[in-house]
Structures are given as structure tokens and as C-alpha cells.
Protein backbone atom coordinates (compact mmCIF):
# COMPACT_ATOMS: atom_id res chain seq x y z
CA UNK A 1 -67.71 -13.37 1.48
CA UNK A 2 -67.53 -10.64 -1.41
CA UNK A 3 -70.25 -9.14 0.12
CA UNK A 4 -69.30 -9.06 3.49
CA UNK A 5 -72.23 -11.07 5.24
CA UNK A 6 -74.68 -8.11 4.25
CA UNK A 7 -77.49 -9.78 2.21
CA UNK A 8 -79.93 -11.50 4.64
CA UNK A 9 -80.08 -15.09 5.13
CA UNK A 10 -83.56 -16.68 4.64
CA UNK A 11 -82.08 -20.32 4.03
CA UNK A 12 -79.45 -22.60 2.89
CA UNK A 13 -78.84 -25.37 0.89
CA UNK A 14 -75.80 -27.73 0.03
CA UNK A 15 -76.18 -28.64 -2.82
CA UNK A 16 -74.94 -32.26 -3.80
CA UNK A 17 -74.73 -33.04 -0.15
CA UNK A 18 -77.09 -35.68 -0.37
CA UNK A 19 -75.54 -37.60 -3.34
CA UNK A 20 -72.21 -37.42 -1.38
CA UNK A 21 -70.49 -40.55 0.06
CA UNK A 22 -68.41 -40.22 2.98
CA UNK A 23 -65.29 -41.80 2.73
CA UNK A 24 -64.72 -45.60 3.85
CA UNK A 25 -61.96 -44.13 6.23
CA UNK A 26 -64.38 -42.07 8.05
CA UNK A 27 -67.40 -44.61 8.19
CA UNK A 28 -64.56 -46.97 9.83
CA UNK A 29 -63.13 -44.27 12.46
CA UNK A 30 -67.14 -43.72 13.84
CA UNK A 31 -67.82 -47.16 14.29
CA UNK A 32 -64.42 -48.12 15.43
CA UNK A 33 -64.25 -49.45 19.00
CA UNK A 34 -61.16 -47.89 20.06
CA UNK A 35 -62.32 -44.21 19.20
CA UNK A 36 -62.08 -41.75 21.96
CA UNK A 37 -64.39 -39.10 20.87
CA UNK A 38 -65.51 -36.95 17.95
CA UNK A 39 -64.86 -33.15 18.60
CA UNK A 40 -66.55 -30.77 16.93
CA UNK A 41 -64.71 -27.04 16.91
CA UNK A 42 -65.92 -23.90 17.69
CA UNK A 43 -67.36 -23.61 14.38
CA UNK A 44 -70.10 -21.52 12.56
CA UNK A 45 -73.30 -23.94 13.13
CA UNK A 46 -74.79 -22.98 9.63
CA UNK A 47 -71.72 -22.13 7.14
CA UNK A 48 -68.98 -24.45 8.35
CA UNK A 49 -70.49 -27.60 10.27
CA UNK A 50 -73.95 -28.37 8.83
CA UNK A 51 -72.04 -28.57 5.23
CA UNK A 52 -70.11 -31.55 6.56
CA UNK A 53 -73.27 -32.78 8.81
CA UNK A 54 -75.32 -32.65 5.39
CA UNK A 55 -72.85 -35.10 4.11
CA UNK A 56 -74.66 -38.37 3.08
CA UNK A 57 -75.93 -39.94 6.41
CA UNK A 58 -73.09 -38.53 8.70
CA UNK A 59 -75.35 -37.10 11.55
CA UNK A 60 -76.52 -40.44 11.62
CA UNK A 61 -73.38 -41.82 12.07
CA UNK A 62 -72.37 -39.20 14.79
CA UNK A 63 -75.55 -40.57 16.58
CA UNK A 64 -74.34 -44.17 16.63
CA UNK A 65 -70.70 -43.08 17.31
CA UNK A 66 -69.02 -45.58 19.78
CA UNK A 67 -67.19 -42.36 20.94
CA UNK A 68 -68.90 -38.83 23.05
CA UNK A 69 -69.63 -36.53 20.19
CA UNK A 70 -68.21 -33.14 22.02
CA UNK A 71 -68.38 -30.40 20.55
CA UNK A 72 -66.77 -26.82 21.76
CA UNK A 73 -69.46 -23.48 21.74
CA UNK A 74 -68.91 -21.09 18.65
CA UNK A 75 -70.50 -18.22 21.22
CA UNK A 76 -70.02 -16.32 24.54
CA UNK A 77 -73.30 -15.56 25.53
CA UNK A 78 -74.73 -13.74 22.16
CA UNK A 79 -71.89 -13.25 20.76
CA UNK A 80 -70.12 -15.14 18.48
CA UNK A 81 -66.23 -15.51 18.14
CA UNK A 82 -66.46 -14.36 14.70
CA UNK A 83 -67.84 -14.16 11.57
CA UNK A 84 -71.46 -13.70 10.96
CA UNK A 85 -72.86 -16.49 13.13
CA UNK A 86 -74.75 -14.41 15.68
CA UNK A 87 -76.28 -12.88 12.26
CA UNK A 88 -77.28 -16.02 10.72
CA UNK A 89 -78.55 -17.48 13.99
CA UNK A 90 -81.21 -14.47 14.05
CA UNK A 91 -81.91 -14.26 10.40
CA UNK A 92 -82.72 -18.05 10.32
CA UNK A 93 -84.74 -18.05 13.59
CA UNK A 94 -82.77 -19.06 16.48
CA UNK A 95 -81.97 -16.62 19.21
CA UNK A 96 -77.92 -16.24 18.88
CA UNK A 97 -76.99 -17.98 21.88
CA UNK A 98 -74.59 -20.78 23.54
CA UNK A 99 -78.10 -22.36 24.73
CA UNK A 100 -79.32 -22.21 20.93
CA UNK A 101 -76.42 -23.84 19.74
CA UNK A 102 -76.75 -26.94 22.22
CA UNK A 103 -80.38 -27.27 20.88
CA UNK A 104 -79.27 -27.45 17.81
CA UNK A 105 -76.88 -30.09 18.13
CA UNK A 106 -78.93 -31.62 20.45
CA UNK A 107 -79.40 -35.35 18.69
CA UNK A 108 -75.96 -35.28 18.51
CA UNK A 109 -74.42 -34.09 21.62
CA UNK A 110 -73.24 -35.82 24.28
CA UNK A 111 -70.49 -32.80 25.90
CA UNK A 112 -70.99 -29.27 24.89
CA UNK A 113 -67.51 -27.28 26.30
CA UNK A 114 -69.19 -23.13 26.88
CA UNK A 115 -67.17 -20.53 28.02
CA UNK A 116 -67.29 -19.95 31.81
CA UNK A 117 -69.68 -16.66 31.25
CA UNK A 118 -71.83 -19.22 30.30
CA UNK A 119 -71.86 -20.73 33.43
CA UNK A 120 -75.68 -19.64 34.67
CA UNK A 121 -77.21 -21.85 31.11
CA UNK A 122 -75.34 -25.16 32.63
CA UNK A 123 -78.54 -26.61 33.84
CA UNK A 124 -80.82 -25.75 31.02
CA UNK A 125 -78.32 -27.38 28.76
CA UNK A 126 -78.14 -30.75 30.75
CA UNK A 127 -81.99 -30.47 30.85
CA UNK A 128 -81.93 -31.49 27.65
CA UNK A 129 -79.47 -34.58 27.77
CA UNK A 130 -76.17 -32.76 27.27
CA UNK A 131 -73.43 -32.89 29.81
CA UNK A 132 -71.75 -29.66 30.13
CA UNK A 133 -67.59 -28.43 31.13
CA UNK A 134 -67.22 -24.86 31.63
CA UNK A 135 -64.02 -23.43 30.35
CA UNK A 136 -62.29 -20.87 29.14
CA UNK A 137 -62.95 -20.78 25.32
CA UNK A 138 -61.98 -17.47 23.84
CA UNK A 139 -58.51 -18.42 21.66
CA UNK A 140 -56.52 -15.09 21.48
CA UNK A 141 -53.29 -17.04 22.33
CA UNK A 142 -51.51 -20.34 22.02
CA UNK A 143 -51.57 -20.71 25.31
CA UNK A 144 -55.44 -20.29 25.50
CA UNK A 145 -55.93 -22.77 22.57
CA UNK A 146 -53.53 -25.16 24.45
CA UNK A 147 -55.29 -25.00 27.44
CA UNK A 148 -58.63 -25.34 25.99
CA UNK A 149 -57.66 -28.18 23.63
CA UNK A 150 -56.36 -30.24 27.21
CA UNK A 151 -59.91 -29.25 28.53
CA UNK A 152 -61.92 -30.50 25.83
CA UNK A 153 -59.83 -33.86 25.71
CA UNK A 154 -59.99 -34.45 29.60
CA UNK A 155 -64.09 -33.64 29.50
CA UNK A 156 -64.61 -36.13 26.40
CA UNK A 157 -62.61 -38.95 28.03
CA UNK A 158 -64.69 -38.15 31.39
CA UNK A 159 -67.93 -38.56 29.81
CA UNK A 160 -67.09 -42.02 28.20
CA UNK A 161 -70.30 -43.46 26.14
CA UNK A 162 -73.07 -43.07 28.75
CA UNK A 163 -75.37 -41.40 26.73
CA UNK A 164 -77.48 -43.92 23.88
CA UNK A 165 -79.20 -41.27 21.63
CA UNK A 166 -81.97 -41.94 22.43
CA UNK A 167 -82.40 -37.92 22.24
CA UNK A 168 -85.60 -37.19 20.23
CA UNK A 169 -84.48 -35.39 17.21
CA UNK A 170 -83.54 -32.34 16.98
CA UNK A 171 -84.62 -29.96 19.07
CA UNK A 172 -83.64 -26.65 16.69
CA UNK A 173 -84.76 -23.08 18.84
């Protein structure tokens, strides 16, 4: 952060993430019955999800979930929201795209929400297993985040637990 995203990314690593234990409370909540679905935000991929994801065997878990893992696109086209995540995506490998992201996640996934100038990618996303909802998902007011919050619940509860992970691994671009 002190240095403003400048040096170059050629990796990361979480450290202790391995030894970590995820807490009883959370290992109950994934396998409970009457879960509706596990969101994930609009979040960087690399700095602020795969920290958590790293966590002990919690991608696992989000495999098995007896809820739709849904999770909401950090990008509009090749752009990211903000922060460096566009950066990151390129310095690490991955083209910095909506369609990159949903590869990524892709053992994981069963609902990706993209924005709806994202539209023309729907099919090459559900190509590989991952139902899609177009929406508006740039959050500039509280009536945006509102409406987008609705969406994401209505799409998760639409999509129910059709898919079985059966996904082979991830499919990183």
C-alpha cells in the first residue's frame, strides 16, 4: 500500500494459511442444510479473496457447499472497480478480464453476477459450467448497491444446488 501498487507482482504467498483452522462456526454454516448461498463480493481475486480461500481447506468446503457459491465480478470488461486488480491480473498471467475472473473461480462457481457490458462473454462463461445474471454492478450509490445486493440474492436463490462440482479443477487463464 506504501508503495502505491508500483513494484511488480511476480507471486504471492500467505503465509500461515495452511496451518490455519477455520472456525467451527464456519465449517457448520457450509455444510448446514438450511444455507441459502455463499456470496462472494466484488473483491480483488488475488489480495482480498484468495487470502481467505487459502485458509485451511476452505475452497474445498466452498466445493461441497449445500448452498450456490455466487460470487459478484470485481471487473467491467478490463477494468477493474478499483485498486490494482487489472494490474495484478496481467503481472501474474491472466488477461484482466470478467471472463478471467470466472476461470478462475471456476471449481467454485456456480453464479457469477457481471455487469451488463459484459453481456456478449455470457455464453463463454456458461461454457464452462457457470450460470450467469447480468446486472448492473458498478456501486457509486446506495441505491446501486441496494439494487445490486436484491439482484445477487434473487439469482442465488434461482439457481438452487443444481450444479455437483464435478468442475475439473481450476481452470486459471
Amino acid at each position: 500500500v506504501h508503495q502505491f501498487c508500483e513494484p511488480v507482482v511476480t507471486g504471492l504467498r500467505f503465509e500461515g494459511a495452511s496451518a490455519a483452522v477455520l472456525l467451527p462456526s464456519i465449517s457448520a454454516a457450509l455444510a448446514d442444510p438450511d444455507l441459502t448461498a455463499v456470496i462472494l463480493c466484488p473483491s480483488n481475486p488475488f489480495l482480498s479473496l484468495d487470502p481467505i480461500l487459502a485458509t485451511a481447506d476452505l475452497r474445498c468446503r466452498l466445493q461441497d457447499c449445500v448452498a450456490p457459491v455466487v460470487a459478484v465480478s470485481p471487473m467491467i470488461g478490463s477494468k477493474a472497480f478499483k485498486g490494482p486488480t487489472a494490474k495484478i491480473m496481467q503481472e501474474l498471467g491472466h488477461a484482466p478480464s470478467t471472463l478471467s475472473v470466472a476461470h478462475y473461480y471456476a471449481d467454485i462457481l456456480d453464479g457469477y453476477v457481471i455487469d451488463g457490458t459484459d453481456a456478449k462473454i455470457s455464453d463463454d462463461i456458461e461454457k464452462i459450467g457457470i450460470k450467469i445474471k447480468t446486472a448492473g454492478t458498478l456501486m457509486d450509490s446506495l441505491d446501486q448497491k441496494q439494487r445490486l445486493a436484491a439482484d445477487v440474492v434473487a439469482f442465488s436463490e434461482t439457481i438452487g444446488r443444481e450444479c455437483s462440482r464435478s468442475r475439473m479443477g481450476n481452470q486459471n487463464v
